[in-house]
Short mmCIF file of C-alpha atoms in Angstrom, two decimals:
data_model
loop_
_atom_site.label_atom_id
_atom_site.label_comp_id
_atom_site.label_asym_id
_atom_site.label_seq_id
_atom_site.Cartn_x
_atom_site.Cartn_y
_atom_site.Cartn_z
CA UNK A 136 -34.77 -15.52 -11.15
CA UNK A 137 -35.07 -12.53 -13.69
CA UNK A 138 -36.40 -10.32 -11.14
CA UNK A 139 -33.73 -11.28 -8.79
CA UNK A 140 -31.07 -9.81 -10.86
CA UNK A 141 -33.18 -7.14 -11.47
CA UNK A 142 -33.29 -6.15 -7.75
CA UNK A 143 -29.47 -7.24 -7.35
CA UNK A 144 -28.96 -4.39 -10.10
CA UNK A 145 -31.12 -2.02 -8.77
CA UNK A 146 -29.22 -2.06 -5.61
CA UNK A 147 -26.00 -2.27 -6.60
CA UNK A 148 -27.04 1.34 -8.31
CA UNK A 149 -28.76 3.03 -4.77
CA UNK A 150 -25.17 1.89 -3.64
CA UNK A 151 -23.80 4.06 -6.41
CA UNK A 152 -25.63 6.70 -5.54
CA UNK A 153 -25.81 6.91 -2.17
CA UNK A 154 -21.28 6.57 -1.82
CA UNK A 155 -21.39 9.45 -4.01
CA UNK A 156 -23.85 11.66 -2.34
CA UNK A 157 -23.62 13.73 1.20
CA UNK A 158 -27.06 13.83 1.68
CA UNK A 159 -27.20 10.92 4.11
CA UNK A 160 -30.47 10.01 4.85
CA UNK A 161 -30.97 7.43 7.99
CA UNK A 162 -28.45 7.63 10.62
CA UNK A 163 -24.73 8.89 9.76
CA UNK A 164 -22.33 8.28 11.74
CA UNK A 165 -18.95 9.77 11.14
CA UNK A 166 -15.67 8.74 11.84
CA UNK A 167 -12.56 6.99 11.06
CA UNK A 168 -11.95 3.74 9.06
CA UNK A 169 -9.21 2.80 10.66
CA UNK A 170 -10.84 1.94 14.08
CA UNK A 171 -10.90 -1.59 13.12
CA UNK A 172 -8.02 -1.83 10.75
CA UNK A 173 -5.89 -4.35 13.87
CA UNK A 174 -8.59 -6.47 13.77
CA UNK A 175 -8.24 -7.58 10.00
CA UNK A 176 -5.91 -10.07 10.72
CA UNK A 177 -6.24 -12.31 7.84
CA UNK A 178 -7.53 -10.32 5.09
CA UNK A 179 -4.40 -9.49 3.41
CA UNK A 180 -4.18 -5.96 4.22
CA UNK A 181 -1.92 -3.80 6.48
CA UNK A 182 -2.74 -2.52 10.26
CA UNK A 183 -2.17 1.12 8.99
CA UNK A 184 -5.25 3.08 8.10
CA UNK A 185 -4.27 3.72 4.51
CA UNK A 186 -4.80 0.08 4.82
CA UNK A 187 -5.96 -1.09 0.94
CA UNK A 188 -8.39 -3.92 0.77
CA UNK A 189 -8.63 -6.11 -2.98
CA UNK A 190 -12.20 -7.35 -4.27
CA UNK A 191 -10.57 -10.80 -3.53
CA UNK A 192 -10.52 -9.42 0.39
CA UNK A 193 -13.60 -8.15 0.42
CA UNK A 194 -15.30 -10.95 -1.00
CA UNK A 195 -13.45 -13.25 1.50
CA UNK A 196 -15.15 -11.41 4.54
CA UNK A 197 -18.25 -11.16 2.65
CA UNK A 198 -18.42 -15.25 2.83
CA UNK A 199 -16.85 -16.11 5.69
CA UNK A 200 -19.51 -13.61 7.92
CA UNK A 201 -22.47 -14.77 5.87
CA UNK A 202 -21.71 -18.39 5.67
CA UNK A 203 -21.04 -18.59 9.51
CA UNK A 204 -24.26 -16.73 10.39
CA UNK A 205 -25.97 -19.41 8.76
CA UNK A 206 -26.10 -18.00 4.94
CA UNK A 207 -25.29 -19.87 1.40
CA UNK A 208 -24.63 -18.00 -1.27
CA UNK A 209 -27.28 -18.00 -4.72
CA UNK A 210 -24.27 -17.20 -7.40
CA UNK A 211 -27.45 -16.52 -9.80
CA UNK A 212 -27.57 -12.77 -7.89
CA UNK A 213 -24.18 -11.82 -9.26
CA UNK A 214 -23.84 -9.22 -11.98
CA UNK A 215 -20.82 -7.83 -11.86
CA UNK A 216 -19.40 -6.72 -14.88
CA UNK A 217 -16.02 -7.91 -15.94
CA UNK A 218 -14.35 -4.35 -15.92
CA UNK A 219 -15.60 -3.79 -12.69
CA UNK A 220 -14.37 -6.93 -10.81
CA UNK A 221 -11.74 -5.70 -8.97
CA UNK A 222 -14.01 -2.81 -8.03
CA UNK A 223 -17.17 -4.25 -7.08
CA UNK A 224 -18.05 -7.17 -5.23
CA UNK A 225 -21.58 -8.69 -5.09
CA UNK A 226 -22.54 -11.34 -3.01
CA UNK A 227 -26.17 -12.80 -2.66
CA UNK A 228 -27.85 -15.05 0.15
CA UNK A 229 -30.15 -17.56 -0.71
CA UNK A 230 -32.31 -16.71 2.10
CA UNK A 231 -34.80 -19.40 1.02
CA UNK A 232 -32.45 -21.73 2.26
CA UNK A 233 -31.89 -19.81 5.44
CA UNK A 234 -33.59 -20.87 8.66
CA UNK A 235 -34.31 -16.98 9.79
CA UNK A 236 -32.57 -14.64 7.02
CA UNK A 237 -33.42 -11.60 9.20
CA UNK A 238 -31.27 -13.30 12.16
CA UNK A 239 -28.45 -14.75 9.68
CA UNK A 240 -28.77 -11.04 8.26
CA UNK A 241 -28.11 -9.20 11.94
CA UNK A 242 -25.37 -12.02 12.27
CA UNK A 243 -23.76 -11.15 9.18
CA UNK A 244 -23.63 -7.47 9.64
CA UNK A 245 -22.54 -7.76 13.37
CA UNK A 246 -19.29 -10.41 12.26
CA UNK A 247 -18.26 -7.77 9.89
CA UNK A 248 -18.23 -4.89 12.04
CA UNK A 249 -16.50 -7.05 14.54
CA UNK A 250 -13.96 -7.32 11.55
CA UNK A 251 -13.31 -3.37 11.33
CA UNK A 252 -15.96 -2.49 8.95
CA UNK A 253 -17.99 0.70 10.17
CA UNK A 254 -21.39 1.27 10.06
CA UNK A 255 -22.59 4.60 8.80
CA UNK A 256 -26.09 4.97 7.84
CA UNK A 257 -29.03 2.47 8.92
CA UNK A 258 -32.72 2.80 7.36
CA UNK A 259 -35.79 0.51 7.49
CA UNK A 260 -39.19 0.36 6.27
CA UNK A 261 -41.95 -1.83 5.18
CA UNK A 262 -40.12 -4.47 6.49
CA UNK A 263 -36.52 -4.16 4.54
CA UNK A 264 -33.09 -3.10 6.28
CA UNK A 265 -30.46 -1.69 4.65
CA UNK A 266 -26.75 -0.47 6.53
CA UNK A 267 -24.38 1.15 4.49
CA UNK A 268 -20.65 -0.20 6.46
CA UNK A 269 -17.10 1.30 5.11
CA UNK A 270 -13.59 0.15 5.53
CA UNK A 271 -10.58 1.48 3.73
CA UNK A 272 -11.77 2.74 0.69
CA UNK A 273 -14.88 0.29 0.33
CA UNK A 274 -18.51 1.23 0.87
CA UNK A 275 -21.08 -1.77 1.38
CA UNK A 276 -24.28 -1.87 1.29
CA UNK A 277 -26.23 -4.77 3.57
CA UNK A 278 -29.67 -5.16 2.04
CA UNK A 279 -32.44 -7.38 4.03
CA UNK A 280 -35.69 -7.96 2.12
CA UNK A 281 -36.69 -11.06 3.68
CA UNK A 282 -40.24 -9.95 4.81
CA UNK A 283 -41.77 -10.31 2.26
CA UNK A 284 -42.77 -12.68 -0.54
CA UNK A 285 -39.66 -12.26 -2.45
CA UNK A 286 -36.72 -13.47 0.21
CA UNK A 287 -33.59 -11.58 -0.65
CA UNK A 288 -30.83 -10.86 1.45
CA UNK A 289 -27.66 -8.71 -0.55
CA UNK A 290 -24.62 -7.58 0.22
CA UNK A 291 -22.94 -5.23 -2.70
CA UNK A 292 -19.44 -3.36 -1.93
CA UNK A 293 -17.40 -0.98 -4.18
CA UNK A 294 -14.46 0.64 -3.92
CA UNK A 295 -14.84 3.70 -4.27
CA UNK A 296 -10.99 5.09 -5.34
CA UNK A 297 -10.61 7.02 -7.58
CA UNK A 298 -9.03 4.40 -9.88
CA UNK A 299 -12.25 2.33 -9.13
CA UNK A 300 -14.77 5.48 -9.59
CA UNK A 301 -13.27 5.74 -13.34
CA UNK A 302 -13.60 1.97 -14.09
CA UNK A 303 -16.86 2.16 -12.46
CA UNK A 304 -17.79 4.90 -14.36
CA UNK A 305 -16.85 3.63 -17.82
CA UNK A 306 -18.45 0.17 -16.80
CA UNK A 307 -21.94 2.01 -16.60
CA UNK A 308 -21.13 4.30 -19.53
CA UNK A 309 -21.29 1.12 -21.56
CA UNK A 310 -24.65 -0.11 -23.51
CA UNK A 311 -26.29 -3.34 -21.73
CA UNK A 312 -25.00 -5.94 -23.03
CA UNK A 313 -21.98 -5.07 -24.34
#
C-alpha cells in the first residue's frame, strides 16, 4: 500500500513537470481546448472556450468514465493535499479488481475524450502508457501500469491557472508532513 502512494506521488510530480515544460516528449499534438467544450453537457461548465472547470467537475468525469469502463476506485491512492484540493484531483483504479485494466484503461481515456478532453502527448514503454489530455485550464495525466506485477492504473489532473500554479506551488514548498 506504501509503495502505492509512493508511485501515486511520484506521478502526480512527472505531471508537474511535464504541464510546465515545452519540451514535449512523445507525440504533441496542438490545438484548441475548446473543440469539445459543447459536448460537456453536464459538467457544470459553460459551452464557451474560456469555459472553467472546478476539481468537483473534474473529478465527476474522472468517475463516471472510469467506473463505466469497468474501473472502481482504491481511495488509498489519493494524496492530495488539503491546499491543493480545488487544484488537483487524483483518482486511482483498483485495477486488481478490474477484469482487463489495460482495456478499462483505453475505455477510460476514449469516454473522456469523447467528453471534450484533448489528447496531447502519448508515450509507452516496458509495458506502461501514459496520455497527457487537457481541457480548459486542466492538464491530466492517464497512467497505465498494469503489466506488470504491481497493477496500477492513475489518473492525476491539475489546474494549471495561475491561481492554482501559486497554491500548487506553496503546497510543495511545504515540509512533508506538515
Amino acid at each position: 500500500m506504501r509503495k502505492a502512494k509512493w508511485v501515486a506521488a511520484a506521478a502526480g510530480v512527472v505531471l508537474l513537470v511535464a504541464g510546465c515544460g515545452s519540451e514535449g516528449g512523445g507525440t504533441d499534438k496542438g490545438g484548441s481546448s475548446s473543440a469539445g467544450s459543447a459536448a460537456t453537457g453536464g459538467s457544470g461548465a459553460g459551452g464557451s472556450s474560456d469555459e472553467k472547470l472546478d476539481a468537483a467537475a473534474v473529478t465527476k468525469e474522472l468517475t463516471d468514465a472510469a467506473t463505466e469502463a469497468g474501473f472502481t476506485q482504491d481511495s488509498s491512492g489519493e494524496a492530495v493535499p488539503a491546499e491543493a484540493k480545488e487544484c488537483m484531483v487524483s483518482w486511482t483504479a483498483d485495477a486488481e479488481k478490474a477484469a482487463d485494466p489495460a482495456k478499462s484503461y483505453a475505455g477510460t481515456v476514449s469516454t473522456l475524450t469523447g467528453t471534450g478532453w484533448t489528447e496531447e502527448r502519448s508515450s509507452g514503454a516496458g509495458g506502461s502508457t501514459i496520455k497527457s489530455l487537457k481541457k480548459s485550464t486542466w492538464k491530466l495525466q492517464a497512467s497505465n501500469h498494469s503489466a506488470g506485477p504491481l497493477k496500477l492504473v492513475m489518473f492525476v489532473a491539475v489546474d494549471s491557472s495561475p491561481e492554482c500554479a501559486a497554491a500548487l506551488a506553496a503546497s510543495n514548498a511545504k515540509p512533508q508532513g506538515s
